[in-house]
Coordinates of C-alpha atoms in Angstrom, one line a residue:
M1 CA -68.0 48.9 -255.1
T2 CA -70.6 51.8 -254.9
T3 CA -69.3 55.1 -253.9
I4 CA -70.9 58.5 -253.0
T5 CA -69.0 62.0 -253.1
G6 CA -69.7 65.1 -251.3
V7 CA -67.8 68.0 -249.5
S8 CA -65.2 65.2 -248.3
P9 CA -63.4 62.1 -249.3
I10 CA -65.4 59.4 -251.2
V11 CA -67.2 57.2 -248.8
A12 CA -67.6 53.4 -250.1
V13 CA -71.3 52.7 -249.4
D14 CA -70.7 48.8 -249.4
R15 CA -67.9 49.2 -246.8
L16 CA -69.8 51.5 -244.8
Y17 CA -72.8 49.3 -244.2
T18 CA -70.5 46.3 -243.7
K19 CA -68.8 48.5 -240.9
I20 CA -72.3 49.3 -239.5
A21 CA -73.3 45.7 -239.7
W22 CA -70.5 44.7 -237.7
R23 CA -71.0 47.3 -234.9
I24 CA -74.7 46.9 -234.3
V25 CA -75.9 43.5 -235.7
P26 CA -74.1 41.4 -233.2
I27 CA -75.7 43.0 -230.2
L28 CA -79.1 42.8 -231.9
I29 CA -78.4 39.0 -232.5
L30 CA -77.6 38.6 -229.0
I31 CA -80.9 40.0 -227.8
F32 CA -82.9 38.1 -230.2
F33 CA -81.0 35.1 -229.7
F34 CA -82.0 35.2 -225.7
A35 CA -85.4 35.9 -226.7
N36 CA -85.9 33.0 -228.9
L37 CA -83.8 30.7 -226.4
D38 CA -86.5 31.7 -223.9
R39 CA -89.4 30.7 -226.1
A40 CA -87.6 27.4 -227.1
N41 CA -86.7 26.5 -223.4
V42 CA -90.4 26.5 -222.6
G43 CA -90.7 23.5 -225.2
F44 CA -87.9 21.6 -223.8
A45 CA -88.9 22.1 -220.1
A46 CA -92.2 20.4 -221.0
L47 CA -90.3 17.1 -221.3
Q48 CA -89.9 17.2 -217.6
M49 CA -91.9 20.0 -216.0
R50 CA -95.3 18.8 -217.5
Q51 CA -95.2 15.3 -215.8
E52 CA -93.6 16.5 -212.6
L53 CA -96.1 19.2 -212.0
G54 CA -99.1 17.2 -213.3
F55 CA -99.8 19.7 -216.2
S56 CA -102.1 18.6 -219.2
N57 CA -101.0 19.3 -222.8
A58 CA -103.7 22.0 -223.1
A59 CA -102.8 23.6 -219.6
Y60 CA -99.1 23.6 -220.7
G61 CA -99.9 25.0 -224.2
L62 CA -102.0 27.8 -222.4
G63 CA -99.2 28.6 -220.2
A64 CA -96.7 28.8 -223.0
G65 CA -99.0 31.0 -225.1
I66 CA -100.2 33.4 -222.4
F67 CA -96.8 34.9 -222.8
F68 CA -98.2 36.6 -225.9
L69 CA -101.2 38.2 -224.1
G70 CA -98.6 40.3 -222.1
Y71 CA -96.6 40.9 -225.2
F72 CA -99.8 42.1 -227.0
L73 CA -100.8 44.6 -224.3
F74 CA -97.4 46.2 -223.7
E75 CA -95.9 46.2 -227.3
I76 CA -97.0 49.5 -228.6
P77 CA -96.0 51.3 -225.3
S78 CA -92.7 49.7 -225.4
N79 CA -92.0 50.8 -229.0
V80 CA -93.0 54.2 -228.4
A81 CA -90.8 54.5 -225.0
L82 CA -87.9 53.0 -227.1
Q83 CA -88.3 56.0 -229.6
K84 CA -88.2 58.4 -226.5
V85 CA -85.7 57.2 -224.2
G86 CA -83.0 55.4 -226.8
A87 CA -82.6 52.0 -228.0
K88 CA -79.7 51.0 -225.5
I89 CA -81.4 52.0 -222.3
W90 CA -84.6 50.3 -223.4
F91 CA -83.2 47.2 -224.9
A92 CA -81.2 46.7 -221.5
R93 CA -84.3 47.3 -219.7
I94 CA -86.1 44.5 -221.6
V95 CA -83.5 41.8 -221.3
L96 CA -82.9 42.5 -217.5
T97 CA -86.6 42.2 -216.6
W98 CA -87.4 39.4 -218.7
G99 CA -84.2 37.4 -217.5
I100 CA -85.3 37.8 -213.9
A101 CA -88.8 36.7 -214.5
T102 CA -87.4 33.6 -216.3
I103 CA -85.3 32.7 -213.4
G104 CA -88.5 32.8 -211.3
L105 CA -90.0 30.1 -213.5
A106 CA -87.6 27.7 -211.9
F107 CA -89.7 28.0 -208.8
V108 CA -93.2 27.5 -210.2
T109 CA -95.3 24.8 -208.3
D110 CA -98.9 25.0 -210.1
T111 CA -100.4 26.4 -213.2
T112 CA -101.3 29.7 -211.6
W113 CA -97.8 31.0 -211.1
F114 CA -96.8 29.4 -214.4
Y115 CA -99.5 31.4 -216.2
V116 CA -98.6 34.7 -213.9
L117 CA -94.9 34.5 -214.7
R118 CA -95.3 33.7 -218.5
F119 CA -97.6 36.7 -218.8
V120 CA -94.8 38.9 -216.9
I121 CA -92.0 37.6 -219.3
G122 CA -94.3 38.6 -222.2
A123 CA -94.8 42.1 -220.9
A124 CA -91.2 42.5 -220.1
E125 CA -90.1 41.4 -223.4
A126 CA -92.7 43.4 -225.3
G127 CA -91.1 45.6 -228.0
T128 CA -88.2 43.5 -228.7
A129 CA -88.8 42.4 -232.5
P130 CA -90.7 45.7 -233.5
G131 CA -88.1 47.6 -231.5
V132 CA -85.2 46.1 -233.6
M133 CA -87.1 46.9 -236.8
L134 CA -87.6 50.4 -235.6
Y135 CA -84.0 50.7 -234.8
L136 CA -82.8 49.4 -238.0
S137 CA -85.1 51.8 -239.8
Q138 CA -83.1 54.6 -238.2
W139 CA -79.9 53.2 -239.9
V140 CA -80.6 51.3 -242.8
P141 CA -81.9 52.1 -246.3
D142 CA -84.3 49.8 -248.3
S143 CA -81.5 48.6 -250.6
Q144 CA -79.8 47.2 -247.6
R145 CA -82.7 46.1 -245.5
G146 CA -83.0 42.5 -246.7
R147 CA -79.2 42.0 -246.0
F148 CA -79.6 43.4 -242.5
N149 CA -82.8 41.6 -241.6
S150 CA -81.2 38.3 -242.7
L151 CA -78.3 39.0 -240.4
Y152 CA -80.8 39.7 -237.6
W153 CA -83.2 36.9 -238.2
V154 CA -80.2 34.3 -238.4
S155 CA -80.3 34.7 -234.4
V156 CA -83.7 32.7 -234.6
P157 CA -82.1 29.6 -236.0
I158 CA -79.0 30.1 -233.9
A159 CA -80.9 30.3 -230.8
F160 CA -83.0 27.1 -231.6
V161 CA -79.9 25.2 -232.9
A162 CA -78.2 25.9 -229.4
A163 CA -81.4 25.4 -227.4
G164 CA -81.7 21.7 -228.4
P165 CA -78.2 20.7 -227.2
L166 CA -77.9 23.1 -224.5
S167 CA -81.3 22.4 -222.9
G168 CA -80.8 18.6 -223.3
L169 CA -77.3 19.1 -221.6
I170 CA -78.6 20.9 -218.6
M171 CA -81.7 18.9 -218.1
T172 CA -79.7 15.8 -218.1
Q173 CA -76.5 16.8 -216.2
F174 CA -78.1 19.1 -213.7
H175 CA -81.1 17.0 -212.9
G176 CA -81.1 16.3 -209.2
A177 CA -78.4 18.7 -208.5
A178 CA -79.0 20.7 -205.1
G179 CA -82.3 18.9 -205.0
Y180 CA -83.8 20.6 -208.1
S181 CA -85.0 19.2 -211.4
G182 CA -83.4 19.6 -214.8
W183 CA -86.2 22.0 -216.0
Q184 CA -85.6 24.2 -213.0
W185 CA -82.0 24.4 -213.7
L186 CA -82.8 25.0 -217.3
F187 CA -84.8 28.2 -216.6
A188 CA -82.4 29.5 -213.8
I189 CA -79.2 29.1 -216.0
E190 CA -80.7 30.7 -219.2
G191 CA -82.4 33.4 -217.3
G192 CA -79.3 34.2 -215.6
L193 CA -77.3 34.3 -218.9
T194 CA -79.9 36.8 -220.2
V195 CA -79.6 39.2 -217.2
L196 CA -75.8 39.4 -218.2
V197 CA -76.7 40.7 -221.7
A198 CA -77.8 44.0 -220.2
P199 CA -74.6 45.7 -219.5
L200 CA -73.2 44.6 -222.8
I201 CA -76.1 46.6 -224.6
L202 CA -75.6 49.6 -222.4
F203 CA -71.9 50.0 -223.3
G204 CA -71.8 48.5 -226.9
L205 CA -74.9 49.8 -228.6
A206 CA -75.0 53.3 -230.2
N207 CA -78.6 54.9 -230.0
D208 CA -78.5 56.3 -233.6
I209 CA -76.3 57.3 -236.4
K210 CA -75.3 60.6 -234.6
D211 CA -74.6 58.6 -231.6
A212 CA -71.9 56.4 -233.3
K213 CA -68.6 57.5 -232.4
W214 CA -66.9 54.6 -234.7
L215 CA -68.3 56.6 -237.7
T216 CA -66.5 59.4 -239.2
D217 CA -68.4 62.6 -240.1
D218 CA -68.6 61.7 -243.9
E219 CA -69.8 58.2 -243.1
K220 CA -72.6 59.7 -240.6
R221 CA -73.7 62.3 -243.5
V222 CA -74.0 59.4 -246.0
A223 CA -75.7 57.1 -243.8
Q224 CA -78.2 59.8 -242.5
D225 CA -78.8 61.0 -245.9
A226 CA -79.9 57.6 -247.3
V227 CA -82.4 57.1 -244.2
T228 CA -83.7 60.5 -244.9
T229 CA -84.3 59.7 -248.6
L230 CA -86.1 56.3 -247.6
A231 CA -88.4 58.6 -245.3
R232 CA -89.5 60.7 -248.2
T233 CA -90.6 57.4 -250.2
A234 CA -92.4 55.9 -247.3
D235 CA -96.3 55.8 -247.4
A236 CA -96.8 56.5 -243.7
H237 CA -94.8 59.1 -241.3
T238 CA -97.1 59.6 -238.2
Y239 CA -98.7 57.5 -235.6
R240 CA -102.2 58.4 -237.2
D241 CA -101.0 57.5 -240.8
A242 CA -99.9 54.0 -239.5
L243 CA -103.3 53.2 -238.0
R244 CA -105.4 54.4 -240.8
K245 CA -103.6 52.4 -243.6
P246 CA -105.5 49.4 -244.7
E247 CA -102.0 47.7 -245.1
T248 CA -101.6 47.6 -241.4
L249 CA -104.8 45.4 -240.6
L250 CA -103.8 43.1 -243.7
A251 CA -100.3 42.8 -242.2
C252 CA -101.5 42.1 -238.8
L253 CA -103.6 39.4 -240.1
A254 CA -100.7 37.8 -242.4
Y255 CA -98.3 38.0 -239.6
F256 CA -100.7 36.4 -237.2
F257 CA -101.5 33.4 -239.5
L258 CA -97.6 33.1 -240.2
L259 CA -96.7 32.9 -236.5
I260 CA -99.2 30.3 -236.1
G261 CA -96.7 28.1 -238.0
Y262 CA -93.6 29.5 -236.5
Y263 CA -94.6 28.8 -232.9
G264 CA -96.0 25.4 -233.8
I265 CA -92.5 24.5 -234.4
A266 CA -90.8 26.5 -231.7
F267 CA -93.1 25.3 -228.8
W268 CA -93.8 21.7 -230.1
L269 CA -90.9 20.4 -232.0
P270 CA -89.2 18.5 -229.1
Q271 CA -92.6 16.7 -228.2
L272 CA -93.2 16.0 -232.1
I273 CA -89.9 14.4 -232.1
K274 CA -90.8 12.3 -229.0
Q275 CA -94.2 11.4 -230.4
A276 CA -92.3 9.9 -233.3
G277 CA -90.4 7.5 -231.1
I278 CA -87.5 9.2 -229.6
S279 CA -87.4 9.1 -226.0
D280 CA -83.9 10.2 -224.9
T281 CA -83.8 13.9 -223.9
M282 CA -80.2 14.4 -225.4
T283 CA -81.0 12.9 -228.8
I284 CA -84.4 15.1 -229.0
G285 CA -82.2 18.1 -228.4
W286 CA -79.7 17.2 -231.2
L287 CA -82.5 16.3 -233.6
S288 CA -84.3 19.6 -232.8
A289 CA -81.4 21.5 -233.8
L290 CA -81.5 20.2 -237.4
P291 CA -84.5 22.2 -238.8
W292 CA -83.1 25.4 -237.5
F293 CA -79.5 24.8 -238.6
A294 CA -81.0 24.6 -242.2
A295 CA -83.2 27.6 -241.7
G296 CA -80.1 29.6 -240.6
L297 CA -78.1 28.6 -243.7
S298 CA -81.0 29.5 -245.9
V299 CA -81.9 32.9 -244.5
V300 CA -78.4 34.3 -244.9
F301 CA -78.7 33.9 -248.6
V302 CA -82.5 34.7 -249.0
G303 CA -82.3 38.2 -247.4
P304 CA -79.6 39.6 -249.7
F305 CA -81.0 38.0 -252.8
S306 CA -84.5 39.5 -252.0
D307 CA -82.9 43.0 -252.2
G308 CA -82.8 42.8 -255.9
P309 CA -85.4 44.6 -257.9
G310 CA -88.7 43.0 -258.2
R311 CA -87.7 39.9 -256.2
R312 CA -89.3 40.1 -252.8
G313 CA -92.7 39.0 -253.9
A314 CA -91.4 35.9 -255.7
V315 CA -89.1 34.9 -252.8
R316 CA -91.9 35.4 -250.3
T317 CA -94.5 33.3 -252.1
I318 CA -91.9 30.5 -252.6
A319 CA -91.1 30.6 -249.1
I320 CA -94.8 30.3 -248.1
L321 CA -95.3 27.2 -250.4
V322 CA -92.1 25.5 -248.9
T323 CA -93.5 26.3 -245.3
G324 CA -97.1 24.8 -246.2
I325 CA -95.7 21.7 -247.9
G326 CA -93.4 21.1 -245.0
F327 CA -96.0 21.1 -242.4
G328 CA -98.3 18.9 -244.6
M329 CA -95.5 16.3 -245.1
S330 CA -94.6 16.5 -241.4
A331 CA -98.2 15.4 -240.7
Y332 CA -98.7 12.9 -243.4
F333 CA -95.2 11.1 -242.3
S334 CA -95.7 11.6 -238.8
A335 CA -94.9 8.1 -237.9
S336 CA -91.5 8.4 -239.7
I337 CA -88.9 10.1 -237.8
P338 CA -86.6 11.1 -241.1
L339 CA -89.5 12.2 -243.2
S340 CA -91.4 14.0 -240.6
L341 CA -88.3 15.8 -239.5
F342 CA -87.4 16.7 -243.1
G343 CA -90.9 18.2 -243.4
L344 CA -90.4 20.4 -240.3
T345 CA -87.0 21.4 -241.7
M346 CA -88.6 22.8 -244.8
A347 CA -91.2 24.6 -242.7
A348 CA -88.5 26.2 -240.6
V349 CA -86.6 27.2 -243.6
G350 CA -89.7 28.5 -245.4
I351 CA -91.0 30.4 -242.4
L352 CA -88.0 32.2 -241.5
S353 CA -87.4 33.3 -245.2
A354 CA -90.8 34.7 -245.4
S355 CA -90.4 36.6 -242.1
T356 CA -87.3 38.2 -243.3
V357 CA -88.8 39.3 -246.6
F358 CA -92.1 40.3 -244.7
W359 CA -90.3 43.0 -242.6
A360 CA -88.2 44.2 -245.4
N361 CA -91.6 45.0 -247.2
L362 CA -92.8 46.7 -244.1
A363 CA -89.7 49.2 -244.1
R364 CA -90.9 50.5 -247.6
I365 CA -94.3 51.5 -246.1
Y366 CA -93.7 53.1 -242.4
I367 CA -91.0 55.5 -241.2
G368 CA -90.5 57.7 -238.1
G369 CA -93.6 57.8 -235.6
A370 CA -95.5 55.5 -238.2
A371 CA -92.7 52.9 -237.9
A372 CA -92.9 52.9 -234.0
V373 CA -96.6 52.2 -233.9
G374 CA -96.9 50.4 -237.3
F375 CA -94.2 47.8 -236.5
A376 CA -95.4 47.4 -232.9
T377 CA -99.0 47.0 -233.8
I378 CA -98.3 44.3 -236.4
N379 CA -95.9 42.5 -234.3
S380 CA -98.2 42.6 -231.2
I381 CA -101.3 41.3 -233.0
G382 CA -99.4 39.1 -235.2
N383 CA -97.6 37.5 -232.1
L384 CA -101.2 36.6 -230.8
G385 CA -100.5 33.6 -233.2
G386 CA -98.2 32.4 -230.6
F387 CA -101.0 32.4 -227.9
V388 CA -103.3 30.5 -230.5
S389 CA -100.7 27.9 -231.8
P390 CA -99.6 26.0 -228.7
Y391 CA -103.0 26.3 -227.0
M392 CA -104.5 24.9 -230.2
L393 CA -102.1 22.0 -230.7
G394 CA -102.4 21.1 -227.2
L395 CA -106.2 20.9 -227.3
I396 CA -106.2 18.9 -230.5
T397 CA -103.4 16.6 -229.0
D398 CA -105.3 16.1 -226.0
A399 CA -108.5 15.2 -228.0
T400 CA -106.9 12.9 -230.5
G401 CA -103.8 11.9 -229.0
S402 CA -101.8 12.8 -232.0
T403 CA -100.5 16.3 -233.5
V404 CA -101.4 15.2 -237.0
L405 CA -104.5 17.4 -237.5
G406 CA -102.7 20.2 -235.8
M407 CA -100.0 20.1 -238.3
Y408 CA -102.7 20.3 -241.1
A409 CA -104.2 23.2 -239.4
I410 CA -100.9 25.1 -239.2
A411 CA -100.3 24.4 -242.9
A412 CA -103.7 25.9 -243.7
S413 CA -102.8 28.9 -241.6
V414 CA -99.6 29.5 -243.5
A415 CA -101.4 29.5 -246.8
I416 CA -104.0 32.0 -245.6
S417 CA -101.0 34.1 -244.6
G418 CA -99.3 33.9 -247.9
V419 CA -102.6 35.1 -249.6
L420 CA -102.7 38.2 -247.3
M421 CA -99.2 39.1 -247.8
S422 CA -99.7 39.3 -251.5
V423 CA -102.7 41.5 -251.1
C424 CA -101.0 43.7 -248.6
F425 CA -97.6 44.2 -250.4
K426 CA -99.0 44.4 -254.0
K427 CA -97.7 47.9 -254.4
S428 CA -94.4 47.7 -252.5
D429 CA -93.4 44.4 -254.4
A430 CA -93.3 46.5 -257.6

């Protein structure tokens, strides 16, 4: 066990970061869980909503993706605001506003209001992912970053594992209750649960190390010294540094192409399973959980493993290869439910593993004001992939009657992302 001595008793570093993880990570997981549940429920709602309201695949894909335009426009202001007002107030504001807007989706009657509310939800939620990355940079040194990122990112598969059965249950059991359809109950219930997270954040989250009443003075000193040491090794410290670095543009493009793949799974998995021959909503829900369950198991091990010296580049490259092969396999065997689902499982495992290491690499480059702007810029531009992916797949599906070509396009996108990451992180992989 690693220890550090100072003017006071010995502080066990491993035990210290385990203590920090138990106090801040569960709340961060809860925030990101509901963020991803919100993105998953749009895919499940399409099973009923699209037919009832007469939306085409392209129109629904546009509505699902327009979320990211609002996200893009408000991401940097949101992250700067988080740095100024404090994490717990800002995260509480985020979940409260997007929860209320999600409830509003239950009462949509046409594409116009669908587009408007999806944009509002994106604007409200802006800053969640880069905000968490900024928040963790104020708590955790590089030697612990992969571990913390894996704990945080595991909320993604947890959300999607829960989303399948939960959405299927709500949409089948509540369909017709009080005169409302299952998809309406889906938005209302999950939006209401999101609103309830706000007070948990206000009362359970510490803004920073100094604000953590559950740490001793010695533990605060050790944790703060570790973050300060990381700050001295980072390449960018100010807002201007972040925007001037060539790595910023490369990381934006790499994340954009990677998230085309991520949201290809997130938005279209239920309909891909339906296209393969499964019609029962509850069965689709359970099958949709399998890829994310496997991804959750893998990311818990990948993050800590990647913290080892010189491992991040190799881990990231393998993850990208697994993702691309998975999407290609899903397309080639689209008529076979077992093989297509296995391919999508590979893609989910690879894409979450790559994301975990991607953000760990970025923590070596940006700190302070640079982290606020750098993380937000990369995440906002990268998440435009979430706008392109569902709309692109919708257009291809409408034109060809199949998602096969769309899956191949996504596999190519992930490969481009891998090349860009290798160039971007050439120095930080060393």
